[in-house]
Coordinates of C-alpha atoms in Angstrom, one line a residue:
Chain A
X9 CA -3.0 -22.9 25.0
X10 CA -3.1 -19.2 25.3
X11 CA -7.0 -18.2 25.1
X12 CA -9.3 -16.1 26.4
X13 CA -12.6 -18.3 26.5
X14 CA -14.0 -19.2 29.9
X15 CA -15.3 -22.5 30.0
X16 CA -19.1 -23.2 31.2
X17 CA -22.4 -24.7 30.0
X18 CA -24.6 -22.2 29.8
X19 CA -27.4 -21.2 26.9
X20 CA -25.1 -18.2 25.6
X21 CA -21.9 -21.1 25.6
X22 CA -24.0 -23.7 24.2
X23 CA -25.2 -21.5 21.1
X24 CA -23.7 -22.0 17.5
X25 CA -20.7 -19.9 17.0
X26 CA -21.9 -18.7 13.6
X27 CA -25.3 -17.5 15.5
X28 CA -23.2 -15.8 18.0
X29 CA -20.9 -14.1 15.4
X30 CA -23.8 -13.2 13.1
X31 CA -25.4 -11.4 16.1
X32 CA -22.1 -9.7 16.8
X33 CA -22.1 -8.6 13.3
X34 CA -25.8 -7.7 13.6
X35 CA -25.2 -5.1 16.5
X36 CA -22.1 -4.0 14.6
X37 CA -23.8 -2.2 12.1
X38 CA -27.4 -2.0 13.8
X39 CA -26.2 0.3 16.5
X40 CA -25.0 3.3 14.7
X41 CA -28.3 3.8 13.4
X42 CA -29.5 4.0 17.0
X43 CA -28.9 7.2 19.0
X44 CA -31.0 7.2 21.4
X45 CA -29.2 6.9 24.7
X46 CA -32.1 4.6 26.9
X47 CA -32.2 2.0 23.7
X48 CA -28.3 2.0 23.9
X49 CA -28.0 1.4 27.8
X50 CA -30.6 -1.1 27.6
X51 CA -28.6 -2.6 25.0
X52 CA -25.7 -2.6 27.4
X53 CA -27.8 -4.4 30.4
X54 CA -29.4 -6.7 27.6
X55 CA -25.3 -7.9 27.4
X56 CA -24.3 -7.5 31.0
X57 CA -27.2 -9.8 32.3
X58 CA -26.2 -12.4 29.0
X59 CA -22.5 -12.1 30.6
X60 CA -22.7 -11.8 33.8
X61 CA -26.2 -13.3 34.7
X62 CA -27.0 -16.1 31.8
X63 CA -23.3 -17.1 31.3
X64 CA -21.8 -16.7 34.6
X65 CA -18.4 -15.2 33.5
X66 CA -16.7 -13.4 36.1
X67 CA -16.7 -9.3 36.4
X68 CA -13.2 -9.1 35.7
X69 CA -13.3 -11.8 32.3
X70 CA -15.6 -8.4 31.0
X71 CA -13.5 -5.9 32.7
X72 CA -10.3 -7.1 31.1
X73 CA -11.9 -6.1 27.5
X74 CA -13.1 -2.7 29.0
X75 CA -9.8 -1.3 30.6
X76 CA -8.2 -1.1 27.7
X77 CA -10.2 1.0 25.9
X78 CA -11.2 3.1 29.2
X79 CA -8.7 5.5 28.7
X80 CA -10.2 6.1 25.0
X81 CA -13.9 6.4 25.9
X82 CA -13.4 8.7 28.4
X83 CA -11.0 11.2 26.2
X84 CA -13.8 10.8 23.2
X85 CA -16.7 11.6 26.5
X86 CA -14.6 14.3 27.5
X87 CA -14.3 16.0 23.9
X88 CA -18.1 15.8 23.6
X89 CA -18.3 17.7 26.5
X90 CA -16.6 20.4 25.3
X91 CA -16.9 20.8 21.3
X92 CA -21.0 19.0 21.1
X93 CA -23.0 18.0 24.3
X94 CA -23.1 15.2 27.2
X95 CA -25.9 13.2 25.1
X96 CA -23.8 13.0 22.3
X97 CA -21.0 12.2 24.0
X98 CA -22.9 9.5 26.3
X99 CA -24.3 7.7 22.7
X100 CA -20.9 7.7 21.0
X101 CA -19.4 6.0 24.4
X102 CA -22.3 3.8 25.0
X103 CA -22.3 2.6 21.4
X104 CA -18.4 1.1 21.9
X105 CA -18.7 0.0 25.3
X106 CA -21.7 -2.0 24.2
X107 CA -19.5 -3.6 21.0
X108 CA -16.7 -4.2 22.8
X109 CA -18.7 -5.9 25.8
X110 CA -20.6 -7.9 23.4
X111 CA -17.6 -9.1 21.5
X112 CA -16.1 -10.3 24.9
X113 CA -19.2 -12.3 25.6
X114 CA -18.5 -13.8 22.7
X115 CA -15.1 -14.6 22.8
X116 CA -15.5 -15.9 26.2
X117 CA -18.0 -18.1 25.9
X118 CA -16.8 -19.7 22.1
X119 CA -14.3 -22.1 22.1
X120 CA -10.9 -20.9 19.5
X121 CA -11.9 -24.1 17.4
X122 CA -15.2 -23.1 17.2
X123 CA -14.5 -19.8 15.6
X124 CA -11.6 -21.1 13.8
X125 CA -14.9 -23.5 11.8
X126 CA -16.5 -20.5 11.7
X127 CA -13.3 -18.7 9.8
X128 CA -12.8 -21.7 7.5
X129 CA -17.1 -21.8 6.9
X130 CA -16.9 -17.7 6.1
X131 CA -13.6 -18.7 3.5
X132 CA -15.8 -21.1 1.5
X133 CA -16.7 -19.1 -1.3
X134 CA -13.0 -18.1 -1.8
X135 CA -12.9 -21.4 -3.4
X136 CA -14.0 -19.9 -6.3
X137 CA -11.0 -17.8 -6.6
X138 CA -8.9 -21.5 -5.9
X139 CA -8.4 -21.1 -1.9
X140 CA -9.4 -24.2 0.0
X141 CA -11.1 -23.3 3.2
X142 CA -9.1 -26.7 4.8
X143 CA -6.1 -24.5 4.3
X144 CA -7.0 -21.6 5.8
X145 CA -7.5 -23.7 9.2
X146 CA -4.5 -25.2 8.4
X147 CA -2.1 -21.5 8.9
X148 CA -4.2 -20.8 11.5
X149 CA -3.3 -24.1 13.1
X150 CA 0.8 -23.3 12.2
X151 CA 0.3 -19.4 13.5
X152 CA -0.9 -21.1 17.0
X153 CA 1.9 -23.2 17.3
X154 CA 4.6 -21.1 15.9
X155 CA 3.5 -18.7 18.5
X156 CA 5.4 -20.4 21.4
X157 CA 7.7 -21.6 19.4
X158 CA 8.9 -18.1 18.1
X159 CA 8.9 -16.9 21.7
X160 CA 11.2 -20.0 22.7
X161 CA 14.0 -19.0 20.0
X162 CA 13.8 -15.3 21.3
X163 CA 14.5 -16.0 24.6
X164 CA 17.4 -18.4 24.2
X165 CA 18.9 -15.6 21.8
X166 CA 18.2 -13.0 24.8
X167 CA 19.6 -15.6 27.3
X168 CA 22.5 -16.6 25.4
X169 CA 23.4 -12.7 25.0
X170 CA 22.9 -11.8 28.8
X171 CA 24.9 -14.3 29.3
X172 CA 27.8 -12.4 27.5
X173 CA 26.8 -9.5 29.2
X174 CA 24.3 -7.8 26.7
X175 CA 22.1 -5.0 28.7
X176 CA 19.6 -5.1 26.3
X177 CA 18.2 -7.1 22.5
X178 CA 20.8 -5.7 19.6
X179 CA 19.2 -5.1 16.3
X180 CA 21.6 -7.5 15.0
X181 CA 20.6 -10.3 17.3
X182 CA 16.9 -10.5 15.4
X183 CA 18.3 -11.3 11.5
X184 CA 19.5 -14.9 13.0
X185 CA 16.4 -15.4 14.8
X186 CA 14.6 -14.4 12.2
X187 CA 16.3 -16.6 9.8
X188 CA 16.4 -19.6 12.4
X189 CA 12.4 -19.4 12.4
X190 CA 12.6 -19.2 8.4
X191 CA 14.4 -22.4 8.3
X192 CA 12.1 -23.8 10.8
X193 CA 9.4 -23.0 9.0
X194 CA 10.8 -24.3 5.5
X195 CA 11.2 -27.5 7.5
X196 CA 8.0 -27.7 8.8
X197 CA 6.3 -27.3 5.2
X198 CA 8.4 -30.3 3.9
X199 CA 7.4 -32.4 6.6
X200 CA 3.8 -31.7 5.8
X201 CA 3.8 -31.9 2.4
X202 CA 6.0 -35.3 2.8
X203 CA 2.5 -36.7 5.0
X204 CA 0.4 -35.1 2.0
X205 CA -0.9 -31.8 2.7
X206 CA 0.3 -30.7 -0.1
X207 CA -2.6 -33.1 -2.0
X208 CA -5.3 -32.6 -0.6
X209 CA -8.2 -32.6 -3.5
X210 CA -10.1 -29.6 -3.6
X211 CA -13.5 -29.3 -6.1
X212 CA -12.7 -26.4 -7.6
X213 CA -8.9 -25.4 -7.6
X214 CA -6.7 -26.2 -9.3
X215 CA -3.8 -28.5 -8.5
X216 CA -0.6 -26.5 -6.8
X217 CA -2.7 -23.7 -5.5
X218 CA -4.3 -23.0 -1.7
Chain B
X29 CA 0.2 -21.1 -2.9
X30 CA 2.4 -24.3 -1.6
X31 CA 2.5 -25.2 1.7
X32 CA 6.1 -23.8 2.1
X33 CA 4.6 -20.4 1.8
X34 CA 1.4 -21.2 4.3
X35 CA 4.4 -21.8 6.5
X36 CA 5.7 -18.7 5.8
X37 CA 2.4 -17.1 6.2
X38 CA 1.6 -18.4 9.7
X39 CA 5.5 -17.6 10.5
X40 CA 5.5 -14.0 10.1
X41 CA 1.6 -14.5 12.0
X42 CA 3.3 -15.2 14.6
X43 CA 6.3 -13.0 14.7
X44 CA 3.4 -10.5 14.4
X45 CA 1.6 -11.9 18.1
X46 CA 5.2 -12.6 20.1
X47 CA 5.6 -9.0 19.5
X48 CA 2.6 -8.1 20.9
X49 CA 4.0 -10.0 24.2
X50 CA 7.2 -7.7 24.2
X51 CA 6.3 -4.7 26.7
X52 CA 6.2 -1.0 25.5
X53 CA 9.2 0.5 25.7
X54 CA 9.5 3.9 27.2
X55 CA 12.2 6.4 24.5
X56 CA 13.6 9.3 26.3
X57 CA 12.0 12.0 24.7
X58 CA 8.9 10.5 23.3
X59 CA 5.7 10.9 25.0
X60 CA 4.7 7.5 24.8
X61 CA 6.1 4.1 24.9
X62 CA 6.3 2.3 21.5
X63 CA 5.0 -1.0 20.9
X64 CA 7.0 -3.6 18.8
X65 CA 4.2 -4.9 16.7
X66 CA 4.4 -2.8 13.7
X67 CA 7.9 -3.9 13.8
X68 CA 6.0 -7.0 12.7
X69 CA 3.9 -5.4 9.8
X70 CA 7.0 -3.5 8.3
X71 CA 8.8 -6.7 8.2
X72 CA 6.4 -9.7 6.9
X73 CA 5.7 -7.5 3.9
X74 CA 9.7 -6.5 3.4
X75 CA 10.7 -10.6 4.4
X76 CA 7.2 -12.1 2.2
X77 CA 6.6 -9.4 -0.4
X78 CA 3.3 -8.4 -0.9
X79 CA 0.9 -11.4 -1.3
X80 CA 2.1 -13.7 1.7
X81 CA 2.8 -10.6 4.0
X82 CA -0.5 -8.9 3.2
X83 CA -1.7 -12.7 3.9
X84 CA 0.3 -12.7 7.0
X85 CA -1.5 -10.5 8.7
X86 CA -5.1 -11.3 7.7
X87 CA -4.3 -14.8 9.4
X88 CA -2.9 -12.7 12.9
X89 CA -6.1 -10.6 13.1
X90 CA -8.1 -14.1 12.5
X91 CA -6.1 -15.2 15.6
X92 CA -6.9 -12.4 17.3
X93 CA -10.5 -12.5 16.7
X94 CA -10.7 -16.1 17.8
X95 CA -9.7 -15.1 20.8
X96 CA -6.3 -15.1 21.2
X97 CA -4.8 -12.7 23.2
X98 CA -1.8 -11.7 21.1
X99 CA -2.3 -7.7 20.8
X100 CA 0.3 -5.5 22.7
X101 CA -1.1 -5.8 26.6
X102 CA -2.8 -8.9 25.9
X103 CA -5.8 -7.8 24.0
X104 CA -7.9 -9.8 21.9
X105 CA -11.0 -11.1 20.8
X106 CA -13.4 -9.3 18.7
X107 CA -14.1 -6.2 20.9
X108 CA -10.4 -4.9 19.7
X109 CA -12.1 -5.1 15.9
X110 CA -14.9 -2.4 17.2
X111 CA -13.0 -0.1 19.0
X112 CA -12.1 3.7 18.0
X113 CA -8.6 2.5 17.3
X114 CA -9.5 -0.8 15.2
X115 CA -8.8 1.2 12.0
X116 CA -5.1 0.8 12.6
X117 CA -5.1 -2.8 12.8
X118 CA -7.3 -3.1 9.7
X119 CA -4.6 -1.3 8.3
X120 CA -1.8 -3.8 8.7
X121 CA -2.9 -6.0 6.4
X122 CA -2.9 -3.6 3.7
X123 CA 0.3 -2.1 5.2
X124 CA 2.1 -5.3 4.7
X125 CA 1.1 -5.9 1.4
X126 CA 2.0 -2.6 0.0
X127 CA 5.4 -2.5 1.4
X128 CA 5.8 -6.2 0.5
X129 CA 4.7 -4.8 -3.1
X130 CA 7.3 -1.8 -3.1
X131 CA 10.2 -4.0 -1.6
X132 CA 9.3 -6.4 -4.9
X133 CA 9.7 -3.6 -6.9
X134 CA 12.9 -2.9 -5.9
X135 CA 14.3 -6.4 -5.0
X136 CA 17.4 -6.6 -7.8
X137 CA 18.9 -3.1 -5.9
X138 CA 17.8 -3.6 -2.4
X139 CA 19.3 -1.1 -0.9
X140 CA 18.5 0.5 3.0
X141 CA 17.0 3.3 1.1
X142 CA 15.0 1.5 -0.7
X143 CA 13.9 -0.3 2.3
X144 CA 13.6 2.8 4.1
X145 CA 11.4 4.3 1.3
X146 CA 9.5 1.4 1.4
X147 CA 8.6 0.9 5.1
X148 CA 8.0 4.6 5.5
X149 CA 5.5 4.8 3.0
X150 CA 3.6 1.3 3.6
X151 CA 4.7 1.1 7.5
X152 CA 3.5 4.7 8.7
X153 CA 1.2 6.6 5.5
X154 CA -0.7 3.6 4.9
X155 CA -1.0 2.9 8.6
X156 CA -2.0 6.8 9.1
X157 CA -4.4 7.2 6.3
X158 CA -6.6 4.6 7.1
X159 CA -5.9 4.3 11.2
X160 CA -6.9 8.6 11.4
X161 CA -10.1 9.0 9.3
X162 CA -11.2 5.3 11.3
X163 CA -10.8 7.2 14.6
X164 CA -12.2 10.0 13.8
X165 CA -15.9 8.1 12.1
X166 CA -15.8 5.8 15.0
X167 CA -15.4 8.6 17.7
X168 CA -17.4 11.1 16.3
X169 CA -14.1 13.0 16.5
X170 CA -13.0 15.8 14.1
X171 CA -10.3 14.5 11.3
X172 CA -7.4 17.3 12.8
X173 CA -8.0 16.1 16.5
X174 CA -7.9 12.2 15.8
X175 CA -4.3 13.5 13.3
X176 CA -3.1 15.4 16.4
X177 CA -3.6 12.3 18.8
X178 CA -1.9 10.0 16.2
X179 CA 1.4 12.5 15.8
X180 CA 2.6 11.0 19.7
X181 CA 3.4 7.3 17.5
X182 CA 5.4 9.2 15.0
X183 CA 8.6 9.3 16.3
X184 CA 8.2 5.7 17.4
X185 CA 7.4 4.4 14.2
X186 CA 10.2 5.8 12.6
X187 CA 12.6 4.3 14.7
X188 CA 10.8 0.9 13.6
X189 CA 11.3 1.6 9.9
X190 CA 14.7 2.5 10.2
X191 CA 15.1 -1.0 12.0
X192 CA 12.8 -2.9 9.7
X193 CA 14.8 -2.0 6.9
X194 CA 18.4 -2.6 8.4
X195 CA 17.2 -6.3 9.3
X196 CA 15.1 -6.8 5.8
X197 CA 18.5 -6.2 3.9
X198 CA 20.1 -8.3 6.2
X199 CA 17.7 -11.1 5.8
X200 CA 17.6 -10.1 1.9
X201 CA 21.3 -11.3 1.9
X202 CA 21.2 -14.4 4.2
X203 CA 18.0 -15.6 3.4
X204 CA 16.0 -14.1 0.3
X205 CA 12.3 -15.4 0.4
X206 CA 11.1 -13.0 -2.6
X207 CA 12.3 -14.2 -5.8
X208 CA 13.6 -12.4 -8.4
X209 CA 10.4 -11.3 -10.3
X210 CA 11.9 -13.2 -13.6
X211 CA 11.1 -16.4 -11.7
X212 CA 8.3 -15.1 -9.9
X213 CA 6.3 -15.8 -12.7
X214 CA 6.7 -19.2 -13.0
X215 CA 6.9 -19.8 -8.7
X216 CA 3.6 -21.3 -7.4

């Protein structure tokens, strides 16, 4: 299973995933009323001791989250420089690089079925509007294993094309894919529904819907 | 909703993430290299219609906020949902379903140019209006400069609605999941 959580034991791994997430959340909309640059970067080693001291993960588990976004933060530093000032700049910088860090920690150190409870917890009161929470786990369940799945079917199309001397994917090889996978998944739902899941009671929706 | 479109819903999901594993590929004249997974947007809403592909990809960035690395170069996790360019991915969702809601409109005379007109308008203003003004909060960043940086995808994207919309009449023909909006109304 693709995923980028890096098992280990630690206080930060052992924490509820709700906690973790609310925390997240918590800094999400805490930080912009900050702007102070020493509160931001001691945010920033508050997170890098959690990670890299109280969790153990490796430098480049972090890193890997960063580099994308390098490029970005140092564009956005770069245009502070030159329309406002270098404090600016450094708070609007620090600010993401402090989300993005903490979000890694996060999704390092919480297993995918542990934040997949937390999705199906946080869908509870859509009940009230007739979804059942169960479900929602249940697509994101299909979603993780169509995942391979889908890839498998594109690369025997690609295969069986190179094989007759196709360069490169035509257009008009993705409409059979895309309808193999349709009929795959149309299968897949009868088989479920043939084992029940099409039953399952929920308290307040009504019969037929998810 | 019955489990046959759930199915559908994690489907397109993760049509959605196996295009985020397909490399960029560099055009000949573009600036930068475009990435396939918009490809994905345009078509769960013009395959689903609006409900399951709006639905669609909800469920993908739920994947990708558990911690699944299934955004183009392997990104994922929550940090992607806090960055300066997150506004474009909470604008997929809402992408999908309003092309999904325009192609509905126009099922009976599905045409290319109606599925042209729709992809352009859900795939890329939709995308734009929400993904710019996003940048431009998040980055402190005037709204013209964050519009100026966004103008390098154009080109891109337009070569994926003009794709999205040959292969959604295709499918339309071969394999129509919307139903006719008469028996919409009685469809689960």
């Amino acid at each position: 299973m693709l995923s980028l959580y890096v098992p280990g034991t630690s206080p930060v791994h052992r924490a509820p995933a709700g906690l973790k997430l609310a925390v997240l959340a918590g800094l999400g909309v805490g930080l912009f009323a900050v702007s102070r640059v020493e509160v931001l970067a001691g945010v920033l080693a508050g997170v890098l001791v959690l990670g890299l001291g109280v969790a153990r993960l490796p430098v480049g588990v972090l890193w890997a989250q960063v580099r994308p976004v390098w490029v970005l933060l140092a564009v956005l530093f770069g245009f502070h420089l030159v329309v406002t000032d270098a404090a600016t700049g450094a708070v609007a910088v620090l600010r993401l690089l402090v989300l993005v860090l903490a979000a890694a920690l996060v999704t390092a150190t919480t297993r995918v079925t542990a934040l997949v409870a937390v999705v199906e917890w946080l869908a509870r009161p859509l009940r009230l509007v007739g979804v059942r929470p169960a479900r929602v786990g249940l697509v994101i369940a299909m979603t993780l294993r169509f995942i391979p799945l889908v890839a498998e079917q594109a690369a025997r199309i690609r295969e069986a094309q190179a094989a007759r001397g196709a360069q490169r994917v035509r257009l008009g090889a993705v409409v059979p894919l895309l309808i193999a996978v349709l009929r795959l998944a149309h299968t897949l739902s009868e088989a479920l529904d043939a084992r029940g899941a099409d039953d399952v009671p929920a308290r307040r929706a009504s019969p037929g819907r998810a | 909703m019955r489990t046959r479109d759930l199915a559908y819903v994690a489907l397109f999901a993760a049509i959605v993430a196996v295009l985020g594993l397909v490399p960029p590929v560099p055009v000949s004249g573009l600036p930068v290299p475009i990435t396939a997974q918009t490809l994905g947007v345009m078509l769960a809403g013009s395959v689903l219609g609006a409900r399951r592909g709006g639905l669609a990809l909800l469920v993908f960035l739920a994947v990708v906020a558990v911690g699944v690395p299934v955004l183009s170069g392997g990104r994922g996790g929550l940090g992607v949902f806090v960055g300066p360019s997150a506004g474009y991915l909470y604008s997929w969702p809402v992408a999908a379903f309003v092309i999904g809601w325009l192609t509905q409109l126009c099922w009976r005379r599905y045409t290319l140019a109606w599925a042209l007109v729709a992809n352009l308008l859900g795939g890329i203003v939709v995308v734009y209006a929400i993904g710019i003004p996003f940048t431009s909060l998040f980055g402190d960043l005037p709204l013209a400069a964050s519009a100026t940086g966004a103008l390098a995808f154009v080109p891109g994207d337009l070569v994926k609605a003009a794709a999205a919309s040959v292969v959604a009449v295709a499918v339309r023909r071969a394999y129509p999941v919307i139903e006719a909006p008469t028996r919409r109304a009685t469809a689960g």
